[in-house]
Coordinates of C-alpha atoms and ligand atoms in Angstrom, one line a residue:
X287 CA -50.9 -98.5 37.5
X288 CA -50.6 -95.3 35.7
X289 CA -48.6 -93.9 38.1
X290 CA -46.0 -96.6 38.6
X291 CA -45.2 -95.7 34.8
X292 CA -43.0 -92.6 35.0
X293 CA -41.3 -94.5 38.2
X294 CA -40.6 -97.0 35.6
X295 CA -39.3 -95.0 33.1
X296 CA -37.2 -92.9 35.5
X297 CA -35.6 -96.3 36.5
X298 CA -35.0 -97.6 33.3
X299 CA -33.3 -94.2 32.5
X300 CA -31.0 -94.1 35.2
X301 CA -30.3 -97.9 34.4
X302 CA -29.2 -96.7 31.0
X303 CA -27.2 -93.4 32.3
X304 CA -25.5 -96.2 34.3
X305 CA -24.7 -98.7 32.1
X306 CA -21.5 -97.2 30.8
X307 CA -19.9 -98.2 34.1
X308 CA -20.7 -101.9 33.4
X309 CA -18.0 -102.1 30.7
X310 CA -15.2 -100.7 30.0
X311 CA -15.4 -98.4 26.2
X312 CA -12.1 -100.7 25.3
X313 CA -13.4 -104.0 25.4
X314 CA -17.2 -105.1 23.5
X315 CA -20.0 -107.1 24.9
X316 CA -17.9 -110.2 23.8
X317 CA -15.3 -109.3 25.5
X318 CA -13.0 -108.9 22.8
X319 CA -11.2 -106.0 22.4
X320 CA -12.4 -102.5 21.2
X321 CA -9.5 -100.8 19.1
X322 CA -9.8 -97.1 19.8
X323 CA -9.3 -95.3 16.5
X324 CA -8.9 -91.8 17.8
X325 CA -9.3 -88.6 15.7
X326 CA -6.5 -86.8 15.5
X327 CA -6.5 -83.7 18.3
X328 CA -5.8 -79.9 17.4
X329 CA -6.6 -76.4 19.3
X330 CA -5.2 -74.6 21.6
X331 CA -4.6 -77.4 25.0
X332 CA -3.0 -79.6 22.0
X333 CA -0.7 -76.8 20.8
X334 CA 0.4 -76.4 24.7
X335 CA 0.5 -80.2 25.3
X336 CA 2.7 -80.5 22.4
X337 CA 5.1 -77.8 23.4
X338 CA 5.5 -79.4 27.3
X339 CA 6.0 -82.9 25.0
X340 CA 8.7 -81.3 23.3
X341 CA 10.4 -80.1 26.3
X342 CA 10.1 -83.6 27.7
X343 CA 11.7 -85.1 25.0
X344 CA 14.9 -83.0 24.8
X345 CA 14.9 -83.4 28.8
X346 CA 14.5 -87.5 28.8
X347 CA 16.6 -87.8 26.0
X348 CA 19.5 -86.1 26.7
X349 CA 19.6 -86.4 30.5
X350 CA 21.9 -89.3 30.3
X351 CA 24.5 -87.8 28.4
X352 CA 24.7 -85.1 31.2
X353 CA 27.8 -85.4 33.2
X354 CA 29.1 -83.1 36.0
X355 CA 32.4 -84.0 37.1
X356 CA 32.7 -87.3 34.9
X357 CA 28.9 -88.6 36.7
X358 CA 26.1 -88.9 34.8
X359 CA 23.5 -86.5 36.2
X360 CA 21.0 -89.4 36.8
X361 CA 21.7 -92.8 37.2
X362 CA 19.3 -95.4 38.3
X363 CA 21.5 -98.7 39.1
X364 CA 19.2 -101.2 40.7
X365 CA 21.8 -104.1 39.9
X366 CA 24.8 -102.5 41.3
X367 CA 22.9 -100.7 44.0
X368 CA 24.2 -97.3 42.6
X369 CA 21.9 -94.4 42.5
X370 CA 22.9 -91.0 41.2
X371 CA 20.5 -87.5 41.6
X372 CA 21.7 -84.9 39.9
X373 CA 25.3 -85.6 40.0
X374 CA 25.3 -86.8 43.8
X375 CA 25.7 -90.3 44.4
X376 CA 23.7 -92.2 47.0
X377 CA 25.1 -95.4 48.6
X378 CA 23.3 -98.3 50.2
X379 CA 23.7 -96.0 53.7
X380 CA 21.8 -93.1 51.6
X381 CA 18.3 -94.8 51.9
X382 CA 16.9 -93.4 54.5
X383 CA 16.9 -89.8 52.1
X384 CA 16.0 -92.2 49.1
X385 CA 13.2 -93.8 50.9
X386 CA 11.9 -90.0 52.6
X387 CA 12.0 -88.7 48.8
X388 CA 9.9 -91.9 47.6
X389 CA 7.5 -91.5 50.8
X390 CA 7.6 -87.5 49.6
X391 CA 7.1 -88.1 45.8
X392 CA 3.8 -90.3 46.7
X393 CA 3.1 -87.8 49.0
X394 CA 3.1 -84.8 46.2
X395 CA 1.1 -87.7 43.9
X396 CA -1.6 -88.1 46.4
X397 CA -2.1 -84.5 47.6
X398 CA -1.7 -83.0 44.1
X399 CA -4.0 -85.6 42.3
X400 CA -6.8 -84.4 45.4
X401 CA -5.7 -80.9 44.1
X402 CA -5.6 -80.9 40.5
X403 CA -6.7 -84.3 39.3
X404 CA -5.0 -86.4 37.1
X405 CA -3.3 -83.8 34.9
X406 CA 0.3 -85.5 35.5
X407 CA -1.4 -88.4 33.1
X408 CA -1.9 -86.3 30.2
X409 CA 0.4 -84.0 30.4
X410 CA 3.8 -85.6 31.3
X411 CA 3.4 -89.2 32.3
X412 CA 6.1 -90.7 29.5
X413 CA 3.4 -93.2 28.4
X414 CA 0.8 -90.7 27.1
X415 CA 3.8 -88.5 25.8
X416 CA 5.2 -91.3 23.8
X417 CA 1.9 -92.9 23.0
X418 CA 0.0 -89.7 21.8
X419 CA 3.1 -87.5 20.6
X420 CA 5.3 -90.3 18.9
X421 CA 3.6 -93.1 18.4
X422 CA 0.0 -91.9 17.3
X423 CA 1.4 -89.3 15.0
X424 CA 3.2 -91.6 13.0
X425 CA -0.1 -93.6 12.6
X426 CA -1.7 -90.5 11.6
X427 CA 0.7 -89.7 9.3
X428 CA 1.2 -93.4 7.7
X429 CA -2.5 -94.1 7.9
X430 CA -4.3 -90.9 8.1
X431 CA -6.8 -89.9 10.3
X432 CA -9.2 -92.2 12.2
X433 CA -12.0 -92.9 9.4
X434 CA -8.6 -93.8 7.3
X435 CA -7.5 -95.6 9.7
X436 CA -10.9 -97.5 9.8
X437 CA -11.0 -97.5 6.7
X438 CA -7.3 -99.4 6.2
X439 CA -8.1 -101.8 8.8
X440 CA -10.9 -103.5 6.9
X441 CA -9.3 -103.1 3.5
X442 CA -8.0 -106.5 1.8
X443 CA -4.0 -107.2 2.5
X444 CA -3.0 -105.1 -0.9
X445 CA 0.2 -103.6 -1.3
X446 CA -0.3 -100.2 -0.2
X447 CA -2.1 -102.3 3.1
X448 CA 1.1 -104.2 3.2
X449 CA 3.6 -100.9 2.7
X450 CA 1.6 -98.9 4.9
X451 CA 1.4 -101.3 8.3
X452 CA 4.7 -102.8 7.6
X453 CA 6.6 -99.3 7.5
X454 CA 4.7 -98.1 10.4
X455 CA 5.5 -100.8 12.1
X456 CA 9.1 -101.0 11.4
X457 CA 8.8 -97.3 12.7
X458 CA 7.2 -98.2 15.7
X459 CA 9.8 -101.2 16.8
X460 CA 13.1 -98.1 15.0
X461 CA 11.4 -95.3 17.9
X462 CA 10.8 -98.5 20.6
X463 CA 14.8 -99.6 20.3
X464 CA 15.5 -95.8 21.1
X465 CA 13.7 -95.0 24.1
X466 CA 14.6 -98.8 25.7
X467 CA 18.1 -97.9 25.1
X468 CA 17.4 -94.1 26.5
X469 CA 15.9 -96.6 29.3
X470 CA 18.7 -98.5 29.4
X471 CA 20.7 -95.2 29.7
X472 CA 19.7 -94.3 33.0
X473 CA 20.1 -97.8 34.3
X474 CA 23.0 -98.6 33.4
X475 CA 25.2 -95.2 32.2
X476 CA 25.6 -94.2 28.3
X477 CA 29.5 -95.4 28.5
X478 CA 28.1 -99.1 30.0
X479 CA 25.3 -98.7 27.5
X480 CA 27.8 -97.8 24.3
X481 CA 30.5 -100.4 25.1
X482 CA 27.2 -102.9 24.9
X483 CA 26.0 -101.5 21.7
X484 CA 29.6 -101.3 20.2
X485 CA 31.8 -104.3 21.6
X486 CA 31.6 -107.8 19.9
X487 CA 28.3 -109.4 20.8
X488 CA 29.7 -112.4 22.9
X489 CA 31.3 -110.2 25.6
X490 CA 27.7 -108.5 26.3
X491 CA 25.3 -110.8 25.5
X492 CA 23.5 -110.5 28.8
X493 CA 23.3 -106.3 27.8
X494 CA 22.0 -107.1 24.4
X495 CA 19.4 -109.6 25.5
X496 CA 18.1 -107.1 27.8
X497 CA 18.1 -104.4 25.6
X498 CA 15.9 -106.7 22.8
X499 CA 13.6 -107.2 25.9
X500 CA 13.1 -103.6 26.6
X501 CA 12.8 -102.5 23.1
X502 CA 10.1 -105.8 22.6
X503 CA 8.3 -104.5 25.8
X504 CA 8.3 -101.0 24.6
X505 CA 6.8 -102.2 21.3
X506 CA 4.2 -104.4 22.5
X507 CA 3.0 -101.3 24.6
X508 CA 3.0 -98.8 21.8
X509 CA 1.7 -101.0 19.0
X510 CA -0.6 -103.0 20.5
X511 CA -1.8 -102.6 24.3
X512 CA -1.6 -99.0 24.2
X513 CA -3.9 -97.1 26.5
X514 CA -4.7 -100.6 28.3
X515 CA -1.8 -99.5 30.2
X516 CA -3.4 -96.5 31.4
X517 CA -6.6 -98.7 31.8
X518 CA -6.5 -101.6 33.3
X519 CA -2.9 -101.5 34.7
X520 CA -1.4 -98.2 36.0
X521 CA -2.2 -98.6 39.7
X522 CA -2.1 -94.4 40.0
X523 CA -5.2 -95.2 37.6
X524 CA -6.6 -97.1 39.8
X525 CA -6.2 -95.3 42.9
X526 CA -8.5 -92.3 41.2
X527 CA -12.0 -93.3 42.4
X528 CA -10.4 -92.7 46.4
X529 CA -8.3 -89.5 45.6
X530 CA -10.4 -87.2 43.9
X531 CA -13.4 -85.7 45.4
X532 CA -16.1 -83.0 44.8
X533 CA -13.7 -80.3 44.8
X534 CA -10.8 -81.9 42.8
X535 CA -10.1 -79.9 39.1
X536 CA -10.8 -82.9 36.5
X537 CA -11.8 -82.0 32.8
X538 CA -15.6 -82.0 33.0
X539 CA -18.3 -81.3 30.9
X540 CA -20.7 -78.8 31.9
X541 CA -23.8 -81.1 32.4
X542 CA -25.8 -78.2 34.0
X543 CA -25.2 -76.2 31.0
X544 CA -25.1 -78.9 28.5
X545 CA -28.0 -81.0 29.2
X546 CA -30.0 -81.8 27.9
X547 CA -28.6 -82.6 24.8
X548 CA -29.9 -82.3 21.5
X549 CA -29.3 -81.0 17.5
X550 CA -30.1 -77.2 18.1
X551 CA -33.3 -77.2 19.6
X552 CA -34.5 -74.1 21.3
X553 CA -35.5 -76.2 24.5
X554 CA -32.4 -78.4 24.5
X555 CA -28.9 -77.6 26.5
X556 CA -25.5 -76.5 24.3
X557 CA -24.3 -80.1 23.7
X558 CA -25.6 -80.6 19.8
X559 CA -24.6 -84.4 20.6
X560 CA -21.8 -84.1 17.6
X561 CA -19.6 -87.0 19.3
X562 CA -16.6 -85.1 18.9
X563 CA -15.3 -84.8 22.4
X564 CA -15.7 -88.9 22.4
X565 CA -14.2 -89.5 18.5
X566 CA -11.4 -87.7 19.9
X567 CA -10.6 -89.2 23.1
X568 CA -7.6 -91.8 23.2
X569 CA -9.4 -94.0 25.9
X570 CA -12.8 -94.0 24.0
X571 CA -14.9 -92.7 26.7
X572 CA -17.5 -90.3 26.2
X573 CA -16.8 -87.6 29.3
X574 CA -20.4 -86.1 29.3
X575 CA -21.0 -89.6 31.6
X576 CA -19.2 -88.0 34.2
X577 CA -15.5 -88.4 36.2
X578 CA -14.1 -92.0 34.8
X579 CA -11.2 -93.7 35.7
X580 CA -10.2 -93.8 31.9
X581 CA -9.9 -90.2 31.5
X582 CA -6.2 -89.5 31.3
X583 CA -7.3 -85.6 31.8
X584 CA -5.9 -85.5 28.1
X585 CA -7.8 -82.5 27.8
X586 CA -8.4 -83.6 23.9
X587 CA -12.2 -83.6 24.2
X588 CA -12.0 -79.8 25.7
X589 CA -10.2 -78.7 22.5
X590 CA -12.7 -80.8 20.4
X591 CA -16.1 -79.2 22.1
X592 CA -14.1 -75.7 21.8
X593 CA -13.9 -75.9 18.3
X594 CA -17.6 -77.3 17.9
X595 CA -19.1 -74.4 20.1
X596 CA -17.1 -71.8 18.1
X597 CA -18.4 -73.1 14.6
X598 CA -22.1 -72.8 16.2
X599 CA -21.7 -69.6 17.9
X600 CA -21.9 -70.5 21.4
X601 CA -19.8 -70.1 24.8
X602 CA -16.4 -72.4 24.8
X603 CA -16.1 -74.4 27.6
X604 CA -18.7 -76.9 27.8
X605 CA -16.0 -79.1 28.6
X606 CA -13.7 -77.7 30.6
X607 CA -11.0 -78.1 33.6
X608 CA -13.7 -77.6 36.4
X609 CA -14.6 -79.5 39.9
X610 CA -18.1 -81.1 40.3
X611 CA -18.9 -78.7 43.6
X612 CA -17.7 -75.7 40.8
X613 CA -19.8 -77.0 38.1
X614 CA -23.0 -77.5 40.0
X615 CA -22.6 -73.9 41.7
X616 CA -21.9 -72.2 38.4
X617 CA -18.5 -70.5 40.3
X618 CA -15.6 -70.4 37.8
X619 CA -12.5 -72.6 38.7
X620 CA -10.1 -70.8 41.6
X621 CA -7.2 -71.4 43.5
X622 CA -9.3 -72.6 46.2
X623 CA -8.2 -72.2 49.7
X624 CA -7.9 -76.6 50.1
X625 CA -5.4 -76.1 46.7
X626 CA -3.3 -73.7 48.7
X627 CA -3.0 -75.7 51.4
X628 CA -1.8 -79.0 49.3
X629 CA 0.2 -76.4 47.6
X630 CA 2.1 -75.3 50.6
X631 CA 2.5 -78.6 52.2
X632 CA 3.6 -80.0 48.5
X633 CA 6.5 -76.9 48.7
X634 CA 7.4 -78.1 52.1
X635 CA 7.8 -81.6 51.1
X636 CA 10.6 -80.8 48.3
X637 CA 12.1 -78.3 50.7
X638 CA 12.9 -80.8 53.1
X639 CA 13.8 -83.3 50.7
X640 CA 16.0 -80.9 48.5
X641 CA 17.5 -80.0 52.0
X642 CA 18.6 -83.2 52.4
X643 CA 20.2 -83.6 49.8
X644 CA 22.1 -80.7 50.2
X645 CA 23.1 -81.1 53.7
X646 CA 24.0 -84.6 52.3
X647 CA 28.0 -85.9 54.3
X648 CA 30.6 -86.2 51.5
X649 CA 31.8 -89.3 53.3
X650 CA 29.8 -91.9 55.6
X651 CA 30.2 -95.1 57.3
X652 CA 30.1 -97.2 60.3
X653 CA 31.7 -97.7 63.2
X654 CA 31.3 -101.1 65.1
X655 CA 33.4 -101.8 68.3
X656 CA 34.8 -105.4 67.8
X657 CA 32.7 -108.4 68.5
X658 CA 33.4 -110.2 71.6
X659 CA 35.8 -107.8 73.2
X660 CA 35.3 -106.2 76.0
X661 CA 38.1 -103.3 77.3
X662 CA 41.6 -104.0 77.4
X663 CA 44.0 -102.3 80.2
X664 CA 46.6 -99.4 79.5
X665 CA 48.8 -99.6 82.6
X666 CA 46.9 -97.9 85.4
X667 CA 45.2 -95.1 84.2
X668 CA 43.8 -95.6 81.2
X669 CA 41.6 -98.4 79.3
X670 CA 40.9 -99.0 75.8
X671 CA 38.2 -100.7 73.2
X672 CA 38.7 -102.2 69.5
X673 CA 37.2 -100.9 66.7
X674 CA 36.4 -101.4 63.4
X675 CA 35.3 -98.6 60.7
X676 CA 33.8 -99.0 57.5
X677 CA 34.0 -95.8 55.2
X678 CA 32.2 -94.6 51.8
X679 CA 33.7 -91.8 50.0
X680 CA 30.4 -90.2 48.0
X681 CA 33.2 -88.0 46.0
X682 CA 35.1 -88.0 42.8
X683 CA 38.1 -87.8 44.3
X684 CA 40.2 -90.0 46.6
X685 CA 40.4 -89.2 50.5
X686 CA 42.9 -89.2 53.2
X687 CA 41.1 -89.7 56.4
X688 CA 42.2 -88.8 60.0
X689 CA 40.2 -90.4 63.1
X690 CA 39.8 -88.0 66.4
X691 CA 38.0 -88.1 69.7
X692 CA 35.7 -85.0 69.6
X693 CA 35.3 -85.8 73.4
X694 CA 38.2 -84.2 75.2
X695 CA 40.6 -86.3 77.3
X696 CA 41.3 -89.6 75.3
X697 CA 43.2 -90.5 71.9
X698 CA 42.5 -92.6 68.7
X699 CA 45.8 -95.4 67.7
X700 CA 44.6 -96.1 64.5
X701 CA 46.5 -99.9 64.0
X702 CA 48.6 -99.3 60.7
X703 CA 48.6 -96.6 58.5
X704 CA 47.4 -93.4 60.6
X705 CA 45.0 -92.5 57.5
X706 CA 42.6 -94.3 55.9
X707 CA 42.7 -94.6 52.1
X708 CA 39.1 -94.0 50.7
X709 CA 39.4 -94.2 46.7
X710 CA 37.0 -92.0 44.7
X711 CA 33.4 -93.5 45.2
X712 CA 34.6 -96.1 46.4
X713 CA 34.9 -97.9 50.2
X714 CA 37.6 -98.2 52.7
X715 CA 38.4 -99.8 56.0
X716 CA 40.3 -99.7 59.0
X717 CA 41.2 -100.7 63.1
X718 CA 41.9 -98.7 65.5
X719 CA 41.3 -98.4 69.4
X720 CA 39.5 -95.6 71.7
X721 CA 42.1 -94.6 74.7
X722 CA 40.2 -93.1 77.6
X723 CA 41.7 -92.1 80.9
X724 CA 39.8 -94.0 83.5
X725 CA 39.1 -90.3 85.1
X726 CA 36.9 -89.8 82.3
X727 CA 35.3 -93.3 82.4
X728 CA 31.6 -92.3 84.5
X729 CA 29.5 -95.3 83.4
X730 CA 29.9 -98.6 82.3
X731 CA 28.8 -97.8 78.7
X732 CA 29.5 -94.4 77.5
X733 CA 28.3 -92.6 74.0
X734 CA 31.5 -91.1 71.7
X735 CA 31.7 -89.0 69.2
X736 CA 34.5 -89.6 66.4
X737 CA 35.5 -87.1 63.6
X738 CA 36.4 -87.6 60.3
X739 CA 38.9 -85.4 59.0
X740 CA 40.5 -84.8 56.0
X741 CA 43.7 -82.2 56.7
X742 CA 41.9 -79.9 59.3
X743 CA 38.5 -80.3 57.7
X744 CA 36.0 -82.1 59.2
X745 CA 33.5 -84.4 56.3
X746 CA 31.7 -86.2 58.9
X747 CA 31.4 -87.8 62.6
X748 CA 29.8 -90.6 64.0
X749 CA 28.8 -91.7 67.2
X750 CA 29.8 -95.1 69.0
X751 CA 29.7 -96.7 72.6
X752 CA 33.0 -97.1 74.7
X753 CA 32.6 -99.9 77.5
X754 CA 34.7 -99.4 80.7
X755 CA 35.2 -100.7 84.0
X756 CA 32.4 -99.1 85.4
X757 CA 32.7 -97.7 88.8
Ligands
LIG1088 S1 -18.1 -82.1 21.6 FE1 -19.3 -80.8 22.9 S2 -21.2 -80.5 21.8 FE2 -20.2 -82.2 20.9 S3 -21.1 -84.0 22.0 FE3 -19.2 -83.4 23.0 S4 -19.9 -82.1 24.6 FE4 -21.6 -82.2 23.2
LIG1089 S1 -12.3 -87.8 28.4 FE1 -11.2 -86.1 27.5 S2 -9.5 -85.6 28.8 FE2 -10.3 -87.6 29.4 S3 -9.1 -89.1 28.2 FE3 -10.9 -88.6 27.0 S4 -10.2 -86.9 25.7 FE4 -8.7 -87.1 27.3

C-alpha cells in the first residue's frame, strides 16, 4: 500500500501537467468565453516587431496605388478573372504559373514552418499585425493597460465607461473601413475602388454593400473574435501539431533550466513563477506547458521573462527561440544542417517560380483546327486545313500580328485581314488555313509549329496538328 502512493501522486501530477491540453486558455469550464486582457508588451523583440509592422504597413498600404505603365502593381480580380503580379498581368491561360506559385508558396509554408516554426504568425501575418499593432494599441491607449482594462470592464456604464468604449470603438470600425477598402484595393483597383467611393450611391450599390461587409467583417474580427481567429480557425494553425518536430525553432522556455519553479529558492530552477510571460501573451497561454497550437511565436513572453531575469540578476533567455532536441541537449540554436537544406530547396522554389514569370510570352493563345473538317484540296500538289486562333495580348499596348509556318515548305492564308488586331490586354481572333505541299505531307496527322510575329519579331509560337491524305 505504501508503495502504490508515490505511483499515485506521480499520476495525479502528470494528470494535472496535462490538463491544460483539455481546454483551450480562451474559453472557461462553462464554456463561455475567456476574454484575454493582455499586458501590454515592451523590450527588445517588441521594438523589432514593431519596426517590421511598420514596414508592413507602408508596404500593404500603398501597394495599390503603385502603378507601372498605368497597371496597378498587384491586382487580385477574382470576379473578372484578372490577376496582376508586379505589373505583369496573368490571363485565364496563365494558371498553370499561378497554380505552380500557389503549390510553391505552400511549399515554402510547410518546409519553412518545419524550419523555423510559426514565426510568419507573429511576425507578419496581417492579422496579428493589425490585431497587436493597431488595434490593441488603441485599447491600450483608450483604456490603459490590462488591470485598466479589467478594471473598466467591471466598472458601472458611467460616462467616462460610455466615452471610453464608444470612442474606441468608433476607432476600431474608422481603422476597419480602411484596411477593407485597402482590401478592396487589390481586388478590385484604386480607380474601380474611388469611382465607388465617389460616384452617386445608386450607380454602385453592389461596391458599397461589399465594402460595408468587409469593413463589418474586419470589425467583428478586431473587436470582438480577435485571436479566435488564430485559434480555432486559421487552418495553418491547425496544421502545427504535424509540421513541427523536435528540431523545429519555436519560442520555448527552458524547462531544463527553469524547473522547477519557485520564488527564489536556493533549490528551485530560474522561473520565480511571476506570471509575466503568460499576463503578457495575446492567446492567454502559459508557454512553460510546452509547444501549443495557440502560440502565435509572438515572442512577447521572451521579452517579458527577459526583463524579469534582468531585474533578478539572472541569465536572459529562459524563454527563448530554441528547438526541444536544442533545449534538452543544452546546444545553443544554429543553422542546422536540416535548415539549410529547407533553405536551399525554399531558394529554388522562388527561383523557378520568379523564372517563370520572367520568361513569361507577351502574347498567348490557342489554336484549334476547325471542328468537323477534314483537309481540303489545292489543285494537285498541295492540301490545306482550317483554322481558328484565339489570341491574348498580356501588354499595354495594341498588337499587329503576323501568322508563319516555322516548318519550311508550306504557307499561312490568313482569311481577311493578313494581321490580327490584338487591343492592349485585351483578346483577338482570327481564320486562316495551313498550305502544305503534299511532298511534305509523311503521315496522316503531322505536329506544326506556328509563329507569332509582330514586324520581324517573334512574341510567341504554338504548336498544332495538320491532317493529310496520308500515304
Ligand atoms: S516570466 Fe519567466 S520567470 Fe516569470 S513565470 Fe514566466 S518563465 Fe517564469
Ligand atoms: S506563448 Fe509567447 S510567443 Fe506564444 S503567443 Fe504567447 S506570448 Fe506569443
Amino acid at each position: 500500500m505504501a508503495a502504490t502512493l508515490p505511483i499515485l501522486k506521480r499520476k495525479k501530477e502528470k494528470k494535472m501537467e496535462n490538463e491544460f491540453r483539455d481546454s483551450i486558455a480562451t474559453v472557461n469550464k462553462q464554456g463561455k468565453r475567456n476574454w484575454i486582457y493582455a499586458k501590454r508588451p515592451k523590450g527588445e523583440l517588441y521594438t523589432i516587431r514593431s519596426i517590421v509592422s511598420l514596414l508592413f504597413f507602408i508596404v500593404f498600404f500603398s501597394l495599390p496605388f503603385i502603378q507601372i505603365n498605368g497597371r496597378p502593381l498587384f491586382l487580385f480580380n477574382i470576379l473578372e478573372e484578372r490577376f496582376i503580379l508586379f505589373g505583369a498581368i496573368f490571363w485565364p491561360q496563365d494558371f498553370f504559373i499561378f497554380g505552380l506559385a500557389m503549390l510553391a508558396f505552400i511549399l515554402f509554408i510547410v518546409l519553412f514552418t518545419m524550419a523555423f516554426g510559426r514565426l510568419f504568425c507573429g511576425w507578419v501575418c496581417p492579422q496579428t499585425v493589425f490585431m497587436e499593432m493597431l488595434f490593441r494599441r488603441i485599447e491600450y491607449w483608450i483604456e490603459g493597460d490590462a488591470a485598466a482594462q479589467k478594471m473598466l470592464q467591471r466598472a458601472p456604464w458611467d460616462t467616462s465607461k460610455i466615452i471610453k468604449k464608444t470612442s474606441k470603438h468608433i476607432l476600431f470600425f474608422a481603422l476597419s473601413v480602411v484596411i477593407a477598402n485597402t482590401f478592396l484595393a487589390y481586388i478590385i483597383g484604386v480607380k474601380a475602388l474611388g469611382e465607388i467611393i465617389t460616384d452617386p450611391l445608386s450607380e454602385h450599390a453592389g461596391g458599397f454593400a461589399a465594402m460595408l461587409i468587409f469593413s463589418g467583417v474586419f470589425y467583428a474580427v478586431y473587436a470582438f473574435f480577435r485571436e479566435q481567429v488564430c485559434t480555432v480557425v486559421c487552418p495553418y494553425g491547425r496544421l502545427q501539431s504535424v509540421l513541427l518536430d523536435k528540431d523545429s525553432v519555436v519560442v520555448a522556455y527552458d524547462h531544463i533550466r527553469g524547473e522547477p519553479r519557485g520564488k527564489f529558492s536556493k533549490n528551485e530552477g530560474d522561473c520565480i513563477d511571476c506570471m509575466q510571460c503568460v499576463n503578457v501573451c495575446p492567446t492567454g497561454i502559459d508557454i512553460r506547458n510546452g509547444t501549443q497550437l495557440e502560440c502565435i511565436n509572438c515572442t512577447a513572453c521572451i521579452d517579458a521573462c527577459n526583463h524579469i531575469m534582468e531585474k533578478v540578476g539572472y541569465p536572459k533567455g529562459l524563454i527563448r527561440f530554441a528547438s526541444e532536441n536544442g533545449i534538452a541537449t543544452k546546444k545553443p540554436l544554429r543553422f542546422t544542417p536540416r535548415m539549410k537544406a529547407y533553405s536551399v530547396v525554399l531558394l529554388l522554389l522562388t527561383t523557378a517560380v520568379t523564372f517563370m514569370l520572367i520568361s513569361r510570352k507577351p502574347v498567348s493563345g490557342t489554336i484549334i483546327r476547325t471542328a468537323g473538317m477534314l483537309y481540303q484540296e489545292r489543285g494537285t500538289d498541295s492540301i490545306s486545313n482550317l483554322y481558328r486562333i484565339k489570341l491574348v495580348n498580356k501588354t499595354t499596348a495594341a498588337v499587329q500580328l503576323r501568322l508563319k509556318l516555322e516548318d519550311a515548305g508550306g504557307s499561312v492564308e490568313v482569311i481577311g485581314n493578313p494581321h490580327i488586331q490584338v487591343k492592349a490586354e485585351g483578346q483577338g481572333e482570327g481564320t486562316f488555313f495551313i498550305v502544305l505541299p503534299r511532298k511534305h505531307i509523311h503521315k496522316r496527322k503531322s505536329s506544326i509549329t506556328i509563329g507569332l510575329y509582330e514586324g520581324n519579331k517573334q512574341v510567341g509560337s504554338k504548336q498544332t496538328t495538320f491532317l493529310g491524305p496520308g500515304l
